[in-house]
Amino acid sequence: MADLQSFKDHFLLLCEGGFIAVNQGDEDAAVKLFKASELLNPKNAMSKVGMGYMHMMKLELKQACNLFEEVLTKEPDNEMAKTFLGLSYSLTSSDVSKGEKLLSESATKSDDPMVKNLANAALEFVDEFIKKAPTPMDVGKEKKKGKGKEK
C-alpha cells in the first residue's frame, strides 16, 4: 500500500488517459486505466463515470445507465454523470423522455459550461434524429395495425 500512496497524484492522469483510450477505441487500455485510477482513489466517482462512458460509447446502454445511476446515488450533484445518464436514456427507445428531462436539467442548472454544451447538443440530437424517425419497433407496430384493418 505504501507504493500506491506515492502514485496518488497520478489519479487524474490515469482517468484522463482512460477517456482518451475510449475515444481511440482502445477498450482494453481504457478498462486498465480506469481500474488503476480506482485503485488509487476508490472514493472518487470519476473512474465509474469513465467506465460508464466507455459502455455508452459502445452502446451498451444498460451497463452505462447502471454505472451512472450508481455514481448519482453517492453523488446526486455529479453533473457529468447526470448528463451522460440522460444521453444514455435518450438513446434507449423506452426512456427517451426520461433522458430528455435529465438533459434539460443539466443544460439549465449546471455550472460547468462544457456540461451545458454537451447537454444542449444532446437535446438537439434527440430532437433531430431520435424523435423524428420511427424506430424499427414503431414500423413493426404500424404494419400490424394495417393488417388488422384489412381483415
mmCIF file of C-alpha atoms in Angstrom:
data_model
loop_
_atom_site.group_PDB
_atom_site.id
_atom_site.type_symbol
_atom_site.label_atom_id
_atom_site.label_comp_id
_atom_site.label_asym_id
_atom_site.label_seq_id
_atom_site.Cartn_x
_atom_site.Cartn_y
_atom_site.Cartn_z
ATOM 1 C CA MET A 1 0.000 0.000 0.000
ATOM 2 C CA ALA A 2 2.912 2.337 0.601
ATOM 3 C CA ASP A 3 3.670 2.142 -3.116
ATOM 4 C CA LEU A 4 0.128 3.227 -4.019
ATOM 5 C CA GLN A 5 0.470 6.351 -1.870
ATOM 6 C CA SER A 6 3.385 7.587 -3.957
ATOM 7 C CA PHE A 7 1.171 7.480 -7.075
ATOM 8 C CA LYS A 8 -1.907 9.246 -5.611
ATOM 9 C CA ASP A 9 -1.207 12.333 -7.714
ATOM 10 C CA HIS A 10 -1.423 10.195 -10.879
ATOM 11 C CA PHE A 11 -5.164 9.608 -10.397
ATOM 12 C CA LEU A 12 -6.288 12.337 -12.797
ATOM 13 C CA LEU A 13 -3.717 11.341 -15.411
ATOM 14 C CA LEU A 14 -4.960 7.756 -15.368
ATOM 15 C CA CYS A 15 -8.610 8.849 -15.600
ATOM 16 C CA GLU A 16 -7.871 11.236 -18.433
ATOM 17 C CA GLY A 17 -5.899 8.505 -20.182
ATOM 18 C CA GLY A 18 -8.909 6.217 -19.824
ATOM 19 C CA PHE A 19 -11.191 8.741 -21.525
ATOM 20 C CA ILE A 20 -8.635 9.192 -24.308
ATOM 21 C CA ALA A 21 -8.387 5.412 -24.737
ATOM 22 C CA VAL A 22 -12.189 5.204 -25.052
ATOM 23 C CA ASN A 23 -12.146 7.894 -27.731
ATOM 24 C CA GLN A 24 -9.366 5.995 -29.540
ATOM 25 C CA GLY A 25 -11.451 2.808 -29.426
ATOM 26 C CA ASP A 26 -8.971 1.011 -27.155
ATOM 27 C CA GLU A 27 -11.297 -0.695 -24.678
ATOM 28 C CA ASP A 28 -8.581 -2.831 -23.100
ATOM 29 C CA ALA A 29 -6.404 0.176 -22.243
ATOM 30 C CA ALA A 30 -9.432 2.169 -21.053
ATOM 31 C CA VAL A 31 -10.514 -0.553 -18.628
ATOM 32 C CA LYS A 32 -6.982 -0.908 -17.264
ATOM 33 C CA LEU A 33 -6.571 2.852 -16.830
ATOM 34 C CA PHE A 34 -9.940 3.300 -15.106
ATOM 35 C CA LYS A 35 -9.299 0.331 -12.801
ATOM 36 C CA ALA A 36 -5.837 1.648 -11.934
ATOM 37 C CA SER A 37 -7.271 5.076 -11.152
ATOM 38 C CA GLU A 38 -9.931 3.453 -8.981
ATOM 39 C CA LEU A 39 -7.204 1.656 -7.029
ATOM 40 C CA LEU A 40 -5.509 4.977 -6.342
ATOM 41 C CA ASN A 41 -8.671 6.772 -5.260
ATOM 42 C CA PRO A 42 -11.645 4.427 -4.723
ATOM 43 C CA LYS A 43 -13.833 7.208 -3.287
ATOM 44 C CA ASN A 44 -13.632 9.361 -6.417
ATOM 45 C CA ALA A 45 -16.527 8.653 -8.797
ATOM 46 C CA MET A 46 -14.657 9.691 -11.950
ATOM 47 C CA SER A 47 -13.421 6.132 -12.580
ATOM 48 C CA LYS A 48 -17.010 4.821 -12.601
ATOM 49 C CA VAL A 49 -18.117 7.716 -14.808
ATOM 50 C CA GLY A 50 -15.317 6.750 -17.189
ATOM 51 C CA MET A 51 -16.392 3.109 -17.268
ATOM 52 C CA GLY A 52 -19.974 4.228 -17.873
ATOM 53 C CA TYR A 53 -18.766 6.493 -20.679
ATOM 54 C CA MET A 54 -16.983 3.538 -22.265
ATOM 55 C CA HIS A 55 -20.169 1.438 -22.146
ATOM 56 C CA MET A 56 -22.206 4.349 -23.515
ATOM 57 C CA MET A 57 -19.817 4.784 -26.449
ATOM 58 C CA LYS A 58 -20.140 1.048 -27.187
ATOM 59 C CA LEU A 59 -23.945 1.468 -26.990
ATOM 60 C CA GLU A 60 -24.077 -0.908 -24.036
ATOM 61 C CA LEU A 61 -26.645 1.433 -22.585
ATOM 62 C CA LYS A 62 -27.954 -0.735 -19.755
ATOM 63 C CA GLN A 63 -24.469 -1.138 -18.264
ATOM 64 C CA ALA A 64 -23.785 2.571 -18.780
ATOM 65 C CA CYS A 65 -27.031 3.575 -17.057
ATOM 66 C CA ASN A 66 -26.290 1.265 -14.129
ATOM 67 C CA LEU A 67 -22.867 2.843 -13.575
ATOM 68 C CA PHE A 68 -24.139 6.418 -13.895
ATOM 69 C CA GLU A 69 -27.026 5.682 -11.512
ATOM 70 C CA GLU A 70 -24.569 4.175 -9.033
ATOM 71 C CA VAL A 71 -22.498 7.369 -9.148
ATOM 72 C CA LEU A 72 -25.596 9.556 -8.742
ATOM 73 C CA THR A 73 -26.702 7.528 -5.721
ATOM 74 C CA LYS A 74 -23.488 8.539 -3.963
ATOM 75 C CA GLU A 75 -23.097 11.980 -5.579
ATOM 76 C CA PRO A 76 -26.515 13.369 -6.621
ATOM 77 C CA ASP A 77 -24.913 16.609 -7.841
ATOM 78 C CA ASN A 78 -22.469 14.947 -10.253
ATOM 79 C CA GLU A 79 -23.472 16.841 -13.401
ATOM 80 C CA MET A 80 -21.273 14.815 -15.736
ATOM 81 C CA ALA A 81 -22.833 11.529 -14.611
ATOM 82 C CA LYS A 82 -26.320 13.058 -14.824
ATOM 83 C CA THR A 83 -25.712 14.312 -18.365
ATOM 84 C CA PHE A 84 -24.247 11.003 -19.542
ATOM 85 C CA LEU A 85 -27.183 9.183 -17.910
ATOM 86 C CA GLY A 86 -29.600 11.484 -19.735
ATOM 87 C CA LEU A 87 -27.833 10.822 -23.017
ATOM 88 C CA SER A 88 -27.865 7.057 -22.388
ATOM 89 C CA TYR A 89 -31.585 7.124 -21.587
ATOM 90 C CA SER A 90 -32.247 9.230 -24.681
ATOM 91 C CA LEU A 91 -30.649 6.559 -26.844
ATOM 92 C CA THR A 92 -32.904 3.901 -25.294
ATOM 93 C CA SER A 93 -36.232 3.822 -27.134
ATOM 94 C CA SER A 94 -38.305 3.290 -23.981
ATOM 95 C CA ASP A 95 -36.644 6.037 -21.907
ATOM 96 C CA VAL A 96 -36.277 8.975 -24.319
ATOM 97 C CA SER A 97 -38.454 11.347 -22.278
ATOM 98 C CA LYS A 98 -36.640 10.395 -19.068
ATOM 99 C CA GLY A 99 -33.342 11.185 -20.782
ATOM 100 C CA GLU A 100 -34.624 14.484 -22.144
ATOM 101 C CA LYS A 101 -35.674 15.543 -18.661
ATOM 102 C CA LEU A 102 -32.204 14.850 -17.248
ATOM 103 C CA LEU A 103 -30.527 16.599 -20.174
ATOM 104 C CA SER A 104 -32.774 19.649 -19.767
ATOM 105 C CA GLU A 105 -31.887 19.838 -16.079
ATOM 106 C CA SER A 106 -28.184 19.646 -16.892
ATOM 107 C CA ALA A 107 -28.491 22.244 -19.638
ATOM 108 C CA THR A 108 -30.140 24.764 -17.329
ATOM 109 C CA LYS A 109 -28.727 24.033 -13.876
ATOM 110 C CA SER A 110 -25.108 23.014 -14.446
ATOM 111 C CA ASP A 111 -22.335 25.418 -13.506
ATOM 112 C CA ASP A 112 -19.916 23.734 -15.912
ATOM 113 C CA PRO A 113 -20.111 25.267 -19.414
ATOM 114 C CA MET A 114 -18.817 22.065 -21.042
ATOM 115 C CA VAL A 115 -21.582 20.013 -19.409
ATOM 116 C CA LYS A 116 -24.145 22.610 -20.537
ATOM 117 C CA ASN A 117 -22.841 22.436 -24.110
ATOM 118 C CA LEU A 118 -22.946 18.638 -24.079
ATOM 119 C CA ALA A 119 -26.494 18.597 -22.693
ATOM 120 C CA ASN A 120 -27.692 21.148 -25.267
ATOM 121 C CA ALA A 121 -26.029 19.265 -28.131
ATOM 122 C CA ALA A 122 -27.575 16.006 -26.897
ATOM 123 C CA LEU A 123 -31.026 17.631 -26.735
ATOM 124 C CA GLU A 124 -30.621 18.876 -30.320
ATOM 125 C CA PHE A 125 -29.569 15.383 -31.400
ATOM 126 C CA VAL A 126 -32.601 13.840 -29.707
ATOM 127 C CA ASP A 127 -34.959 16.329 -31.378
ATOM 128 C CA GLU A 128 -33.401 15.999 -34.804
ATOM 129 C CA PHE A 129 -32.633 12.297 -35.058
ATOM 130 C CA ILE A 130 -34.306 10.257 -32.341
ATOM 131 C CA LYS A 131 -37.775 11.790 -32.144
ATOM 132 C CA LYS A 132 -38.371 12.305 -35.871
ATOM 133 C CA ALA A 133 -37.535 8.956 -37.373
ATOM 134 C CA PRO A 134 -39.746 5.997 -36.498
ATOM 135 C CA THR A 135 -37.902 3.208 -34.751
ATOM 136 C CA PRO A 136 -37.960 -0.319 -36.181
ATOM 137 C CA MET A 137 -40.372 -1.193 -33.382
ATOM 138 C CA ASP A 138 -42.753 1.573 -34.476
ATOM 139 C CA VAL A 139 -42.618 0.421 -38.098
ATOM 140 C CA GLY A 140 -43.488 -3.118 -36.988
ATOM 141 C CA LYS A 141 -46.481 -1.835 -35.000
ATOM 142 C CA GLU A 142 -47.746 0.156 -37.996
ATOM 143 C CA LYS A 143 -47.582 -2.928 -40.213
ATOM 144 C CA LYS A 144 -49.543 -4.974 -37.663
ATOM 145 C CA LYS A 145 -52.190 -2.232 -37.364
ATOM 146 C CA GLY A 146 -52.537 -2.123 -41.140
ATOM 147 C CA LYS A 147 -53.069 -5.882 -41.337
ATOM 148 C CA GLY A 148 -55.738 -5.759 -38.655
ATOM 149 C CA LYS A 149 -57.757 -3.150 -40.567
ATOM 150 C CA GLU A 150 -57.757 -5.119 -43.801
ATOM 151 C CA LYS A 151 -59.496 -8.141 -42.291
#
